[in-house]
């Protein structure tokens, strides 16, 4: 069993608890508890993949923050798409979390670095990345707009992300 698998297995109860708590807090919103539970488990897997123990934060704390934030983002997006955002409690608006001035500056600098890295991509790759993330669209939808099959769109998207990772990691190493 890998470390990642161990982290997931040992913290499945955390994902279940978060899903139950969120489902109970918004009974009129209409999200099914099972749907939230499945998404919480998926986000726990993503958290385990992204976890960096060298930062000194215990996995359980980091995973709880990560899973809650990702579920709230998903709920907010779904509510905006469905036109039910007025039913969503204010605390589920991820943007409403308090940030220190330092965090705002850091976030702004990171966004600028990401924007520059995306702008440096070849035109077709840049267009696919922008449509995929700014429009929250599927590969199929993006492919239809740029005249490619969804599989080719996915390949270009993956190559663009790999290129962005390299560019952004160089920036973070230089900092």
Short mmCIF file of C-alpha atoms in Angstrom, two decimals:
data_model
loop_
_atom_site.label_atom_id
_atom_site.label_comp_id
_atom_site.label_asym_id
_atom_site.label_seq_id
_atom_site.Cartn_x
_atom_site.Cartn_y
_atom_site.Cartn_z
CA UNK A 1 0.00 0.00 0.00
CA UNK A 2 1.40 3.40 -1.00
CA UNK A 3 1.55 6.39 1.33
CA UNK A 4 -1.16 8.05 -0.77
CA UNK A 5 -3.45 5.03 -0.45
CA UNK A 6 -2.83 4.92 3.29
CA UNK A 7 -3.71 8.61 3.67
CA UNK A 8 -6.93 8.09 1.73
CA UNK A 9 -7.96 4.97 3.65
CA UNK A 10 -7.18 6.49 7.06
CA UNK A 11 -9.16 9.64 6.28
CA UNK A 12 -12.26 8.38 4.50
CA UNK A 13 -14.19 9.04 7.71
CA UNK A 14 -13.18 12.70 7.39
CA UNK A 15 -14.62 12.91 3.86
CA UNK A 16 -17.87 11.25 5.00
CA UNK A 17 -18.17 13.60 7.99
CA UNK A 18 -17.60 16.71 5.86
CA UNK A 19 -20.21 15.58 3.32
CA UNK A 20 -22.78 14.86 6.05
CA UNK A 21 -22.15 18.20 7.72
CA UNK A 22 -22.50 20.14 4.45
CA UNK A 23 -25.61 18.19 3.40
CA UNK A 24 -27.25 18.87 6.78
CA UNK A 25 -26.44 22.58 6.63
CA UNK A 26 -28.26 23.17 3.35
CA UNK A 27 -31.32 20.90 3.30
CA UNK A 28 -33.29 23.07 0.89
CA UNK A 29 -30.51 23.34 -1.67
CA UNK A 30 -31.34 19.96 -3.15
CA UNK A 31 -27.93 18.33 -3.33
CA UNK A 32 -28.20 14.69 -2.50
CA UNK A 33 -26.10 13.55 0.45
CA UNK A 34 -24.74 10.63 -1.59
CA UNK A 35 -23.63 13.04 -4.31
CA UNK A 36 -21.79 15.17 -1.77
CA UNK A 37 -20.26 12.08 -0.17
CA UNK A 38 -18.95 10.82 -3.52
CA UNK A 39 -17.51 14.23 -4.35
CA UNK A 40 -15.91 14.49 -0.90
CA UNK A 41 -14.21 11.13 -1.42
CA UNK A 42 -12.97 12.22 -4.84
CA UNK A 43 -11.59 15.44 -3.39
CA UNK A 44 -9.87 13.45 -0.63
CA UNK A 45 -8.04 11.50 -3.35
CA UNK A 46 -7.03 14.77 -5.03
CA UNK A 47 -5.89 16.13 -1.66
CA UNK A 48 -3.74 13.04 -1.09
CA UNK A 49 -2.16 13.48 -4.51
CA UNK A 50 -1.37 17.15 -3.90
CA UNK A 51 -0.28 16.85 -0.27
CA UNK A 52 3.22 18.08 0.51
CA UNK A 53 4.36 16.81 3.91
CA UNK A 54 7.43 19.07 3.80
CA UNK A 55 5.19 22.07 4.55
CA UNK A 56 4.66 20.80 8.08
CA UNK A 57 0.85 20.75 8.01
CA UNK A 58 -0.74 17.49 9.17
CA UNK A 59 -2.55 15.76 6.30
CA UNK A 60 -5.89 15.57 8.11
CA UNK A 61 -5.96 19.34 8.67
CA UNK A 62 -4.91 20.11 5.13
CA UNK A 63 -7.32 17.56 3.64
CA UNK A 64 -10.26 18.94 5.65
CA UNK A 65 -9.52 22.46 4.39
CA UNK A 66 -9.04 21.22 0.82
CA UNK A 67 -12.17 19.02 0.69
CA UNK A 68 -14.44 21.66 2.25
CA UNK A 69 -13.15 24.36 -0.08
CA UNK A 70 -13.52 22.20 -3.19
CA UNK A 71 -17.04 21.09 -2.21
CA UNK A 72 -18.09 24.68 -1.58
CA UNK A 73 -16.65 25.76 -4.93
CA UNK A 74 -18.53 22.98 -6.67
CA UNK A 75 -21.74 23.81 -4.86
CA UNK A 76 -21.39 27.48 -5.74
CA UNK A 77 -20.75 26.69 -9.42
CA UNK A 78 -23.72 24.31 -9.52
CA UNK A 79 -25.95 26.86 -7.82
CA UNK A 80 -24.93 29.58 -10.27
CA UNK A 81 -25.56 27.27 -13.23
CA UNK A 82 -28.94 26.14 -11.86
CA UNK A 83 -30.00 29.63 -10.82
CA UNK A 84 -30.37 28.51 -7.19
CA UNK A 85 -27.48 30.52 -5.75
CA UNK A 86 -29.83 32.54 -3.54
CA UNK A 87 -30.59 29.30 -1.63
CA UNK A 88 -26.93 28.77 -0.82
CA UNK A 89 -25.78 30.07 2.58
CA UNK A 90 -23.33 32.98 2.36
CA UNK A 91 -20.50 30.99 3.96
CA UNK A 92 -20.48 28.68 0.91
CA UNK A 93 -19.38 31.55 -1.27
CA UNK A 94 -15.68 30.72 -1.29
CA UNK A 95 -14.83 34.34 -2.03
CA UNK A 96 -16.28 35.40 1.34
CA UNK A 97 -13.44 33.84 3.34
CA UNK A 98 -11.38 36.44 5.16
CA UNK A 99 -7.87 36.95 3.86
CA UNK A 100 -4.98 38.88 5.28
CA UNK A 101 -3.39 41.63 3.18
CA UNK A 102 -0.34 39.40 2.70
CA UNK A 103 -2.53 36.59 1.34
CA UNK A 104 -4.22 38.98 -1.08
CA UNK A 105 -0.86 40.23 -2.35
CA UNK A 106 0.45 36.67 -2.69
CA UNK A 107 -2.69 35.57 -4.53
CA UNK A 108 -2.46 38.56 -6.87
CA UNK A 109 1.19 37.82 -7.63
CA UNK A 110 0.46 34.16 -8.30
CA UNK A 111 -2.41 35.09 -10.64
CA UNK A 112 -0.11 37.44 -12.54
CA UNK A 113 2.53 34.71 -12.89
CA UNK A 114 -0.08 32.21 -14.08
CA UNK A 115 -1.53 34.76 -16.52
CA UNK A 116 1.95 35.42 -17.98
CA UNK A 117 2.65 31.69 -18.28
CA UNK A 118 -0.69 31.08 -20.04
CA UNK A 119 -0.04 34.01 -22.40
CA UNK A 120 3.30 32.45 -23.36
CA UNK A 121 1.60 29.26 -24.62
CA UNK A 122 1.09 28.71 -28.37
CA UNK A 123 -2.17 30.29 -29.55
CA UNK A 124 -4.19 27.07 -29.90
CA UNK A 125 -3.06 25.73 -26.51
CA UNK A 126 -3.76 29.08 -24.87
CA UNK A 127 -7.26 29.19 -26.39
CA UNK A 128 -8.06 25.66 -25.17
CA UNK A 129 -6.82 26.40 -21.64
CA UNK A 130 -8.76 29.66 -21.50
CA UNK A 131 -11.99 28.10 -22.74
CA UNK A 132 -11.58 25.10 -20.44
CA UNK A 133 -11.05 27.09 -17.25
CA UNK A 134 -12.65 30.47 -17.78
CA UNK A 135 -15.74 28.90 -19.25
CA UNK A 136 -15.70 25.80 -17.00
CA UNK A 137 -16.32 23.73 -20.13
CA UNK A 138 -15.75 20.12 -21.14
CA UNK A 139 -13.17 18.93 -23.68
CA UNK A 140 -16.04 18.10 -26.03
CA UNK A 141 -17.48 21.62 -25.82
CA UNK A 142 -14.08 23.27 -26.22
CA UNK A 143 -13.20 20.93 -29.10
CA UNK A 144 -16.40 21.79 -30.92
CA UNK A 145 -15.57 25.49 -30.70
CA UNK A 146 -11.97 25.14 -31.91
CA UNK A 147 -12.75 22.47 -34.51
CA UNK A 148 -11.08 19.46 -32.85
CA UNK A 149 -12.24 16.14 -31.48
CA UNK A 150 -12.54 15.99 -27.70
CA UNK A 151 -9.67 13.48 -27.50
CA UNK A 152 -7.30 15.83 -29.35
CA UNK A 153 -8.50 18.74 -27.24
CA UNK A 154 -7.68 16.69 -24.14
CA UNK A 155 -4.19 15.92 -25.46
CA UNK A 156 -3.44 19.56 -26.21
CA UNK A 157 -4.87 20.53 -22.81
CA UNK A 158 -2.63 18.00 -21.04
CA UNK A 159 0.45 19.19 -22.97
CA UNK A 160 -0.36 22.80 -22.14
CA UNK A 161 -0.73 21.97 -18.43
CA UNK A 162 2.61 20.13 -18.46
CA UNK A 163 4.24 23.15 -20.08
CA UNK A 164 2.62 25.47 -17.52
CA UNK A 165 3.85 23.29 -14.64
CA UNK A 166 7.41 23.53 -15.94
CA UNK A 167 7.21 27.31 -16.44
CA UNK A 168 5.60 27.92 -13.04
CA UNK A 169 7.98 25.60 -11.21
CA UNK A 170 10.90 27.56 -12.68
CA UNK A 171 9.34 30.76 -11.37
CA UNK A 172 8.85 29.30 -7.88
CA UNK A 173 12.45 28.00 -7.85
CA UNK A 174 13.73 31.43 -8.81
CA UNK A 175 11.75 33.09 -6.01
#
